[in-house]
Short mmCIF file of C-alpha atoms in Angstrom, two decimals:
data_model
loop_
_atom_site.label_atom_id
_atom_site.label_comp_id
_atom_site.label_asym_id
_atom_site.label_seq_id
_atom_site.Cartn_x
_atom_site.Cartn_y
_atom_site.Cartn_z
CA MET S 1 2.84 44.41 -4.21
CA THR S 2 -0.26 43.54 -3.37
CA ASP S 3 -2.67 40.63 -4.31
CA SER S 4 -3.90 39.77 -7.54
CA SER S 5 -7.68 37.97 -6.67
CA SER S 6 -10.55 40.18 -7.32
CA ASP S 7 -11.03 41.37 -3.33
CA ALA S 8 -9.45 44.82 -1.98
CA PRO S 9 -6.16 44.12 -0.57
CA GLY S 10 -6.28 43.50 2.96
CA LYS S 11 -10.07 43.85 3.21
CA PRO S 12 -11.67 40.08 4.36
CA ALA S 13 -14.95 39.14 2.83
CA PRO S 14 -18.18 40.47 5.03
CA SER S 15 -19.85 37.76 7.46
CA GLY S 16 -21.15 34.99 6.04
CA GLN S 17 -19.85 36.40 2.19
CA ALA S 18 -17.42 34.01 0.39
CA MET S 19 -14.27 34.53 0.08
CA TRP S 20 -14.69 34.61 -3.49
CA GLY S 21 -18.03 36.41 -3.49
CA GLY S 22 -16.78 40.22 -5.49
CA ARG S 23 -18.26 38.47 -8.61
CA PHE S 24 -21.80 37.18 -6.69
CA SER S 25 -24.44 39.57 -4.93
CA ASP S 26 -26.10 36.55 -3.09
CA LYS S 27 -25.48 33.18 -1.12
CA PRO S 28 -25.74 30.11 -2.52
CA ALA S 29 -28.73 27.82 -2.36
CA GLU S 30 -28.20 25.53 0.79
CA LEU S 31 -28.57 22.70 -1.17
CA MET S 32 -25.02 24.30 -3.22
CA GLN S 33 -23.29 24.74 -0.28
CA ALA S 34 -24.25 21.56 1.05
CA ILE S 35 -22.84 19.77 -2.14
CA ASN S 36 -19.59 21.88 -2.46
CA VAL S 37 -18.60 22.40 0.81
CA SER S 38 -15.04 19.99 1.80
CA ILE S 39 -14.09 21.06 4.75
CA GLY S 40 -15.62 17.85 6.50
CA PHE S 41 -12.79 16.07 4.70
CA ASP S 42 -10.17 18.49 3.33
CA ARG S 43 -9.72 19.58 7.47
CA ARG S 44 -7.08 16.76 6.92
CA LEU S 45 -4.52 18.54 4.68
CA ALA S 46 -4.13 21.49 7.44
CA ALA S 47 -0.63 20.72 8.39
CA GLN S 48 -0.26 20.88 4.31
CA ASP S 49 -1.82 23.98 3.75
CA LEU S 50 0.07 25.69 6.60
CA GLU S 51 3.46 24.01 5.63
CA GLY S 52 2.83 25.65 1.62
CA SER S 53 1.34 29.26 2.64
CA ARG S 54 4.59 29.19 4.99
CA ALA S 55 6.86 27.89 1.71
CA HIS S 56 4.79 30.83 -0.11
CA ALA S 57 5.06 33.82 2.49
CA ALA S 58 8.51 33.62 2.76
CA MET S 59 9.23 33.54 -1.16
CA LEU S 60 7.18 36.62 -1.65
CA GLN S 61 8.82 38.30 1.14
CA LYS S 62 12.53 37.08 -0.79
CA THR S 63 10.94 38.05 -4.13
CA GLY S 64 9.84 41.66 -2.86
CA VAL S 65 6.46 40.84 -3.88
CA ILE S 66 5.17 41.17 -0.14
CA THR S 67 6.81 43.60 2.44
CA SER S 68 8.58 42.40 5.25
CA GLU S 69 6.53 43.41 7.90
CA ASP S 70 3.40 41.60 6.16
CA ALA S 71 5.50 38.40 5.43
CA GLN S 72 6.51 38.67 9.56
CA ALA S 73 2.94 39.01 10.16
CA ILE S 74 1.44 35.82 7.90
CA LEU S 75 4.24 33.87 9.11
CA GLY S 76 3.35 34.52 12.69
CA GLY S 77 -0.21 34.23 11.87
CA LEU S 78 -0.10 30.56 10.61
CA ASP S 79 2.14 30.26 13.34
CA LYS S 80 -1.18 30.62 15.65
CA ILE S 81 -3.52 28.77 13.65
CA GLY S 82 -1.27 25.53 13.79
CA ALA S 83 -1.29 25.94 17.22
CA GLU S 84 -4.86 25.94 17.55
CA ILE S 85 -5.25 23.07 14.85
CA GLU S 86 -2.96 21.24 17.18
CA ALA S 87 -4.86 22.07 20.06
CA GLY S 88 -8.32 21.79 18.58
CA THR S 89 -9.43 24.87 18.97
CA PHE S 90 -9.39 25.87 15.61
CA PRO S 91 -12.65 26.88 14.31
CA PHE S 92 -13.67 25.40 11.43
CA ARG S 93 -16.54 26.47 9.40
CA GLU S 94 -18.44 25.19 6.60
CA GLU S 95 -19.26 28.84 5.29
CA PHE S 96 -15.93 29.23 4.52
CA GLU S 97 -15.74 26.06 1.99
CA ASP S 98 -12.34 24.20 2.11
CA ILE S 99 -9.44 24.49 4.51
CA HIS S 100 -7.90 27.11 2.31
CA MET S 101 -10.32 29.76 3.35
CA ASN S 102 -10.88 28.67 6.33
CA VAL S 103 -7.16 29.34 7.35
CA GLU S 104 -7.13 32.51 4.89
CA ALA S 105 -10.50 34.07 7.50
CA ARG S 106 -8.92 32.74 10.39
CA LEU S 107 -5.75 34.51 9.88
CA THR S 108 -7.88 37.64 8.41
CA GLU S 109 -9.25 37.60 12.02
CA LEU S 110 -5.89 37.12 13.83
CA ILE S 111 -3.66 39.62 11.65
CA GLY S 112 -6.08 41.53 9.81
CA PRO S 113 -5.52 43.22 5.81
CA ALA S 114 -2.29 41.65 5.83
CA ALA S 115 -3.72 38.60 5.33
CA GLY S 116 -5.26 39.40 1.63
CA ARG S 117 -1.79 39.43 0.66
CA LEU S 118 -1.00 35.90 1.53
CA HIS S 119 -2.77 34.87 -1.57
CA THR S 120 -1.16 37.01 -3.91
CA ALA S 121 0.62 34.63 -6.91
CA ARG S 122 -1.24 31.55 -6.19
CA SER S 123 -4.96 30.17 -6.56
CA ARG S 124 -6.42 27.70 -4.44
CA ASN S 125 -5.90 25.22 -7.60
CA ASP S 126 -1.80 25.27 -7.44
CA GLN S 127 -3.02 25.10 -3.66
CA ILE S 128 -5.21 22.04 -3.19
CA ALA S 129 -2.61 20.45 -6.07
CA LEU S 130 0.12 21.12 -3.57
CA ASP S 131 -1.11 19.90 -0.38
CA PHE S 132 -2.56 16.51 -1.63
CA ARG S 133 0.78 16.19 -3.74
CA MET S 134 2.60 16.68 0.06
CA TRP S 135 0.02 14.60 1.90
CA VAL S 136 -0.35 11.32 -0.84
CA ARG S 137 3.54 11.99 -0.21
CA GLU S 138 3.60 11.70 3.51
CA ALA S 139 0.97 8.57 3.03
CA CYS S 140 3.84 7.29 0.37
CA ASP S 141 6.30 7.54 3.17
CA ARG S 142 4.49 5.62 5.53
CA THR S 143 3.62 3.27 4.21
CA LEU S 144 7.00 2.46 3.09
CA ALA S 145 7.75 2.15 6.63
CA GLN S 146 4.99 0.04 7.51
CA ILE S 147 6.40 -2.32 4.31
CA LYS S 148 9.19 -2.77 5.94
CA GLY S 149 7.83 -3.67 9.40
CA LEU S 150 5.61 -6.23 7.66
CA GLN S 151 8.86 -8.30 6.10
CA ARG S 152 10.95 -7.68 8.96
CA ALA S 153 7.92 -9.59 10.69
CA LEU S 154 7.08 -12.27 8.03
CA ILE S 155 11.67 -13.03 7.95
CA ALA S 156 11.56 -12.96 11.87
CA LYS S 157 9.05 -15.93 11.60
CA ALA S 158 10.61 -17.81 8.38
CA GLU S 159 14.18 -17.72 9.59
CA PRO S 160 13.53 -20.38 12.48
CA ASN S 161 11.20 -22.40 10.16
CA ALA S 162 13.44 -22.43 7.21
CA ALA S 163 13.74 -26.28 6.71
CA THR S 164 9.63 -26.92 8.52
CA LEU S 165 8.03 -29.21 5.75
CA MET S 166 5.07 -28.30 4.61
CA PRO S 167 3.22 -28.98 1.20
CA GLY S 168 3.41 -27.16 -1.62
CA PHE S 169 0.25 -26.28 -3.68
CA THR S 170 -1.17 -25.68 -7.10
CA HIS S 171 -4.83 -25.35 -7.67
CA LEU S 172 -5.07 -25.99 -3.75
CA GLN S 173 -3.83 -29.10 -4.15
CA PRO S 174 -0.69 -30.77 -2.70
CA ALA S 175 2.21 -30.44 -5.57
CA GLN S 176 5.56 -30.64 -3.46
CA PRO S 177 7.13 -30.22 -0.52
CA VAL S 178 7.76 -26.85 0.55
CA THR S 179 9.13 -25.22 3.55
CA PHE S 180 6.98 -22.41 5.47
CA GLY S 181 10.21 -20.45 5.94
CA HIS S 182 9.89 -20.75 2.14
CA HIS S 183 6.77 -19.80 1.75
CA LEU S 184 6.45 -16.81 3.61
CA MET S 185 9.98 -15.48 1.91
CA ALA S 186 8.05 -15.64 -1.18
CA TYR S 187 5.06 -12.91 0.44
CA VAL S 188 9.04 -10.88 1.71
CA GLU S 189 9.35 -10.22 -1.98
CA MET S 190 5.97 -9.92 -3.01
CA PHE S 191 6.06 -6.37 -0.08
CA GLY S 192 9.62 -5.66 -1.30
CA ARG S 193 8.31 -5.30 -4.99
CA ASP S 194 5.03 -2.84 -3.70
CA ALA S 195 7.95 -0.80 -1.44
CA GLY S 196 9.50 -0.37 -4.57
CA ARG S 197 6.39 0.74 -6.57
CA PHE S 198 5.49 3.58 -3.66
CA ALA S 199 9.16 4.74 -3.78
CA ASP S 200 8.76 5.02 -7.46
CA ALA S 201 5.78 6.43 -6.90
CA ARG S 202 6.93 8.78 -4.15
CA GLN S 203 9.96 10.04 -6.51
CA ARG S 204 8.00 11.01 -9.94
CA MET S 205 5.26 12.67 -7.72
CA ASN S 206 7.77 14.59 -6.35
CA GLU S 207 7.59 17.72 -8.09
CA SER S 208 5.74 20.88 -7.05
CA PRO S 209 2.77 22.58 -8.66
CA LEU S 210 2.91 25.93 -6.31
CA GLY S 211 2.94 28.88 -8.28
CA ALA S 212 1.35 27.38 -11.68
CA ALA S 213 -1.41 29.89 -9.75
CA ALA S 214 -4.87 29.04 -11.95
CA LEU S 215 -3.69 27.37 -14.99
CA ALA S 216 -1.40 29.70 -16.57
CA GLY S 217 1.56 30.88 -13.71
CA SER S 218 1.50 34.15 -12.19
CA PRO S 219 2.69 37.58 -13.41
CA PHE S 220 4.54 37.80 -10.34
CA PRO S 221 8.09 37.73 -10.13
CA ILE S 222 8.21 34.76 -7.43
CA ASP S 223 10.62 31.96 -7.32
CA ARG S 224 9.05 28.50 -8.11
CA HIS S 225 12.45 26.66 -7.49
CA MET S 226 12.61 28.75 -3.64
CA THR S 227 9.47 26.96 -2.57
CA ALA S 228 9.90 23.52 -4.41
CA GLN S 229 13.52 23.26 -2.51
CA ALA S 230 11.54 24.69 0.88
CA LEU S 231 8.77 21.89 0.84
CA GLY S 232 11.23 19.09 -0.14
CA PHE S 233 10.72 18.82 -3.82
CA ASP S 234 12.86 17.97 -6.04
CA ALA S 235 11.98 20.58 -8.59
CA PRO S 236 9.02 22.62 -9.81
CA LEU S 237 6.30 20.89 -11.87
CA ALA S 238 7.45 22.61 -15.64
CA ASN S 239 4.04 23.22 -17.18
CA SER S 240 1.65 25.70 -15.30
CA LEU S 241 -1.72 23.59 -16.71
CA ASP S 242 -0.07 19.98 -15.65
CA ALA S 243 0.67 20.93 -12.21
CA VAL S 244 -2.76 22.05 -11.38
CA ALA S 245 -4.56 19.22 -13.71
CA ASP S 246 -2.97 16.12 -12.68
CA ARG S 247 -3.85 13.70 -10.32
CA ASP S 248 -1.69 10.42 -11.64
CA PHE S 249 0.43 11.27 -9.00
CA ALA S 250 -2.21 10.02 -6.62
CA LEU S 251 -3.50 7.45 -9.01
CA GLU S 252 -0.37 5.86 -9.28
CA ALA S 253 -0.15 5.78 -5.16
CA LEU S 254 -3.32 4.02 -5.62
CA ALA S 255 -2.59 1.45 -8.38
CA ALA S 256 0.85 0.44 -5.58
CA ALA S 257 -2.00 0.28 -2.87
CA THR S 258 -4.26 -1.87 -4.83
CA ILE S 259 -1.95 -3.92 -5.63
CA CYS S 260 -0.23 -4.04 -2.41
CA ALA S 261 -3.52 -5.20 -0.53
CA VAL S 262 -3.91 -7.68 -2.87
CA HIS S 263 -0.84 -9.54 -1.51
CA LEU S 264 -2.12 -8.47 2.13
CA SER S 265 -5.07 -10.44 0.78
CA ARG S 266 -3.67 -13.15 -0.90
CA LEU S 267 -1.64 -13.75 2.82
CA ALA S 268 -4.54 -13.19 5.17
CA GLU S 269 -6.47 -15.69 3.32
CA GLU S 270 -3.54 -18.07 3.60
CA ILE S 271 -4.03 -17.59 7.38
CA VAL S 272 -7.71 -18.33 7.47
CA ILE S 273 -7.27 -21.86 5.38
CA TRP S 274 -4.29 -22.69 7.84
CA MET S 275 -6.13 -22.52 10.66
CA THR S 276 -9.14 -24.30 9.46
CA PRO S 277 -8.97 -27.90 11.25
CA GLN S 278 -9.00 -29.33 7.94
CA PHE S 279 -5.47 -28.26 7.87
CA GLY S 280 -4.18 -27.05 11.24
CA PHE S 281 -1.04 -25.56 10.01
CA ILE S 282 -1.26 -22.34 12.65
CA LYS S 283 -2.26 -21.57 15.84
CA LEU S 284 -3.69 -17.30 16.66
CA THR S 285 -3.47 -16.06 20.06
CA ASP S 286 -6.36 -14.38 21.38
CA ALA S 287 -5.11 -11.00 20.38
CA PHE S 288 -6.26 -11.94 16.66
CA THR S 289 -9.48 -14.05 16.78
CA SER S 290 -12.56 -13.89 18.14
CA GLY S 291 -15.54 -15.62 19.34
CA SER S 292 -19.51 -16.24 17.80
CA SER S 293 -21.63 -15.44 19.85
CA ILE S 294 -23.82 -18.48 20.08
CA MET S 295 -21.23 -21.18 19.18
CA PRO S 296 -18.62 -21.52 22.24
CA GLN S 297 -15.81 -23.51 20.50
CA LYS S 298 -15.27 -20.67 17.59
CA LYS S 299 -12.01 -18.90 17.31
CA ASN S 300 -12.35 -16.98 14.13
CA PRO S 301 -9.28 -15.12 12.24
CA ASP S 302 -11.48 -12.54 12.13
CA ALA S 303 -8.20 -9.98 11.44
CA ALA S 304 -6.81 -11.14 8.76
CA GLU S 305 -10.34 -11.92 7.17
CA LEU S 306 -10.78 -7.86 7.86
CA VAL S 307 -7.75 -7.50 5.66
CA ARG S 308 -8.36 -9.36 3.23
CA ALA S 309 -11.98 -7.47 2.80
CA LYS S 310 -10.52 -4.29 3.03
CA ALA S 311 -8.24 -4.75 0.02
CA GLY S 312 -11.99 -3.41 -2.21
CA ARG S 313 -11.19 -0.37 -0.95
CA MET S 314 -8.31 -0.07 -2.30
CA LEU S 315 -9.52 -1.31 -5.66
CA GLY S 316 -12.49 0.69 -5.45
CA ALA S 317 -10.63 3.64 -4.55
CA PHE S 318 -8.48 3.33 -7.75
CA THR S 319 -11.43 2.59 -9.66
CA GLN S 320 -12.90 6.12 -8.46
CA LEU S 321 -10.58 8.45 -8.94
CA ALA S 322 -10.11 6.78 -12.22
CA VAL S 323 -13.49 7.55 -13.50
CA VAL S 324 -13.40 10.91 -11.82
CA MET S 325 -10.33 11.59 -14.17
CA LYS S 326 -10.93 10.18 -16.92
CA GLY S 327 -13.32 12.98 -18.63
CA LEU S 328 -11.73 16.14 -17.63
CA PRO S 329 -10.46 18.39 -20.10
CA LEU S 330 -7.50 20.69 -18.99
CA THR S 331 -7.89 21.84 -16.35
CA TYR S 332 -9.37 22.41 -13.03
CA SER S 333 -13.15 20.85 -12.57
CA LYS S 334 -14.82 20.74 -9.89
CA ASP S 335 -15.05 17.06 -9.95
CA MET S 336 -11.61 16.99 -8.30
CA GLN S 337 -12.62 17.60 -5.45
CA GLU S 338 -13.79 13.98 -5.64
CA ASP S 339 -9.90 12.74 -4.95
CA LYS S 340 -9.35 13.60 -1.61
CA VAL S 341 -11.64 11.28 0.29
CA PRO S 342 -11.12 7.64 -1.40
CA ALA S 343 -7.37 8.28 -1.65
CA PHE S 344 -7.56 9.51 2.49
CA GLU S 345 -10.25 5.92 3.13
CA ALA S 346 -7.69 3.68 0.97
CA PHE S 347 -4.51 4.68 2.74
CA ASP S 348 -6.42 4.53 6.31
CA ALA S 349 -7.35 1.07 5.50
CA LEU S 350 -4.11 0.21 3.95
CA GLU S 351 -1.69 1.61 6.83
CA LEU S 352 -4.05 -0.46 9.31
CA SER S 353 -4.46 -3.67 7.32
CA LEU S 354 -0.13 -3.74 7.19
CA ARG S 355 -0.27 -2.98 10.85
CA ALA S 356 -2.46 -6.30 11.50
CA MET S 357 -0.76 -8.34 9.08
CA ALA S 358 2.65 -7.52 11.33
CA GLY S 359 1.20 -8.21 14.30
CA MET S 360 -0.46 -11.31 13.15
CA VAL S 361 2.13 -12.95 11.70
CA ALA S 362 4.21 -12.16 14.55
CA ASP S 363 1.95 -13.80 16.36
CA LEU S 364 1.22 -17.18 14.75
CA GLN S 365 2.35 -20.14 15.58
CA PRO S 366 3.31 -22.95 13.25
CA ALA S 367 1.94 -26.84 14.01
CA VAL S 368 5.24 -28.49 12.68
CA GLU S 369 4.24 -32.07 13.20
CA THR S 370 1.00 -30.95 11.25
CA MET S 371 2.27 -29.25 8.33
CA GLU S 372 5.13 -32.08 7.86
CA LYS S 373 2.72 -34.82 7.70
CA ALA S 374 1.11 -32.51 5.38
CA ALA S 375 3.80 -32.32 3.14
CA GLY S 376 4.17 -35.96 2.26
CA ALA S 377 0.56 -36.07 1.34
CA GLY S 378 -1.11 -36.70 -1.76
CA PHE S 379 1.98 -38.37 -4.06
CA SER S 380 3.79 -35.15 -3.26
CA THR S 381 7.24 -36.35 -3.84
CA ALA S 382 5.75 -37.70 -7.66
CA THR S 383 8.18 -35.78 -9.22
CA ASP S 384 11.24 -36.63 -7.15
CA LEU S 385 10.36 -40.28 -8.27
CA ALA S 386 10.44 -38.92 -12.16
CA ASP S 387 13.58 -36.65 -11.87
CA TRP S 388 15.11 -39.31 -10.83
CA LEU S 389 14.41 -41.70 -13.62
CA VAL S 390 15.88 -39.26 -15.37
CA ARG S 391 19.02 -38.40 -13.71
CA GLU S 392 20.30 -41.88 -13.06
CA LEU S 393 18.25 -44.52 -15.80
CA GLY S 394 18.44 -41.11 -18.71
CA LEU S 395 14.85 -41.94 -19.65
CA PRO S 396 13.64 -38.52 -21.72
CA PHE S 397 11.69 -36.50 -18.86
CA ARG S 398 8.16 -37.33 -20.52
CA GLU S 399 9.08 -41.09 -20.10
CA ALA S 400 9.86 -40.86 -16.42
CA HIS S 401 6.74 -38.65 -16.33
CA HIS S 402 4.06 -41.78 -17.90
CA ILE S 403 6.06 -44.34 -15.85
CA THR S 404 5.25 -42.47 -12.30
CA GLY S 405 2.26 -41.66 -13.58
CA ALA S 406 1.54 -45.52 -13.26
CA ALA S 407 3.19 -45.79 -10.06
CA VAL S 408 0.69 -43.07 -8.18
CA LYS S 409 -1.67 -45.28 -9.72
CA ARG S 410 -0.40 -48.16 -8.24
CA ALA S 411 -0.17 -46.83 -4.98
CA GLU S 412 -3.16 -45.71 -5.04
CA GLN S 413 -4.94 -48.92 -6.11
CA LEU S 414 -3.17 -50.31 -2.79
CA GLY S 415 -3.65 -47.67 0.05
CA CYS S 416 -0.11 -46.37 0.00
CA ASP S 417 1.66 -43.05 -0.60
CA LEU S 418 5.16 -43.56 -3.28
CA PRO S 419 7.54 -44.34 -0.48
CA SER S 420 5.45 -47.66 0.68
CA LEU S 421 4.93 -49.02 -2.63
CA PRO S 422 6.59 -51.82 -2.98
CA LEU S 423 10.12 -52.00 -5.01
CA THR S 424 8.24 -54.80 -7.01
CA ASP S 425 5.31 -52.49 -8.06
CA LEU S 426 7.75 -49.81 -8.99
CA GLN S 427 10.59 -52.68 -11.04
CA ALA S 428 7.37 -53.64 -12.76
CA LEU S 429 7.08 -50.56 -14.57
CA GLU S 430 10.74 -50.10 -14.86
CA PRO S 431 13.03 -53.00 -14.09
CA ARG S 432 16.22 -51.00 -13.73
CA ILE S 433 14.66 -49.18 -10.55
CA THR S 434 16.91 -49.87 -7.70
CA GLN S 435 16.02 -49.84 -3.53
CA SER S 436 18.29 -46.52 -3.78
CA VAL S 437 14.76 -44.77 -5.43
CA TYR S 438 13.49 -44.59 -2.05
CA LYS S 439 15.92 -41.93 -0.82
CA VAL S 440 14.53 -39.15 -2.56
CA LEU S 441 10.77 -40.40 -2.27
CA THR S 442 10.99 -38.37 1.53
CA PRO S 443 9.56 -34.71 1.52
CA ALA S 444 12.66 -34.11 3.35
CA ALA S 445 14.71 -35.99 0.47
CA SER S 446 12.45 -33.62 -1.73
CA VAL S 447 13.18 -30.51 0.03
CA ALA S 448 16.78 -30.56 0.31
CA SER S 449 17.72 -31.34 -3.19
CA ARG S 450 16.17 -28.03 -4.43
CA MET S 451 19.32 -26.27 -4.29
CA SER S 452 18.50 -24.25 -7.47
CA TYR S 453 19.11 -20.68 -6.75
CA GLY S 454 15.17 -19.61 -5.00
CA GLY S 455 14.49 -22.54 -4.41
CA THR S 456 13.21 -24.37 -1.08
CA ALA S 457 16.27 -26.37 0.70
CA PRO S 458 16.94 -24.71 3.43
CA ASP S 459 20.12 -23.51 3.05
CA GLN S 460 18.69 -21.70 0.16
CA VAL S 461 16.21 -20.14 2.25
CA ARG S 462 18.26 -19.28 4.60
CA GLY S 463 20.51 -17.39 1.85
CA GLN S 464 17.82 -15.04 1.46
CA ILE S 465 16.41 -14.40 4.39
CA LYS S 466 20.30 -12.75 5.21
CA ARG S 467 19.72 -11.06 1.68
CA TRP S 468 16.97 -9.37 2.63
CA LYS S 469 18.31 -8.83 6.38
CA GLU S 470 20.76 -6.77 4.77
CA ILE S 471 18.48 -4.99 2.27
CA LEU S 472 15.94 -3.72 5.27
CA ALA S 473 18.82 -3.31 7.81
#
């Protein structure tokens, strides 16, 4: 059987004429060419395009749509093109618009008329849907691996700091003492959910659009299950219209990327804050900092700041693609050519950010004494006093809360913290308070008491570290 396209089988397009030029008698205007050409960016899909074409050719041969001789010539030509791309000698040409037509044009130059049979029973619509879906799938795989690398870096830093005291904050005000290890493990949990989102998205996108052709399917006796299996998909997409029109696989991946970038940005912001002299909680080496052209004393956490900023790229990419898709009727519209650049840029930025953050986490060193001193500031053990009043004296929590608030006010008047507030002042508020109350008013005692599941007690933190090591093993 032969190619069902409008071009005569085996006859390449005349030089300078588009591969689809049978219907047209003149070249596109220069401006049309400029806005229409995508080879400048979709050349990144070359590997996926070749892989899809190999699977398609093998299927066409097996189903008898093309001869074994043509199939072998096509596969051999595709291998030569792959080698040229690998070597950097492939002639990418704007006159052929996109990666598909560039490959087909070069294949025609290499093997002659047999090249024209490769496009039988497929369209650029299902071809680009396939290539892009495969690229996003691979991007999810890379991102998953990098997230796990960052989680391992966080765990490696958390383990020796499972008991290192630091202040926990709400509203960026001292709230209750926690441990540095507990704080880092919070991000392990966040990035674990990010990994789950990418894994879920990957599973949902793992259906093949190849064989849907332009939009309605193919009249040839093709085997879509064969190509799906060859390309690592679970199955072919069940509706040919959906197969070529769908980009929610990219939207879902970009949504996962955006949430992951938000988590990266939050951690980056904390690194920036912790690096300030006002906090002084951590130090970064020269490897992840930079200086100033005018102020010799400066050591800026530029890597963290750039990770924080790059979150905007992911959010922008998701928004851009959502806006492109929101008004499109079924099936394919040329608007969808604008799906790839934001996805490429977003995943490039995300992968770089994940690697940079893993490097910073491994590099940073906590200033233990500074953090421990800060852990007791701002009356951070006030809740422990209230809990003691409830537990030891049986007071209702609201009454205990009121007494504790008054104790904090008295400590402010005396210019001391709660552990230094005289017992007589405490007993003036509640006569039954005894000397034993001071045992719960240190940051170390506060942290050690938080033994509920998921709490900041060092043993709980070590338990969560052990759990995550097993998950990531």
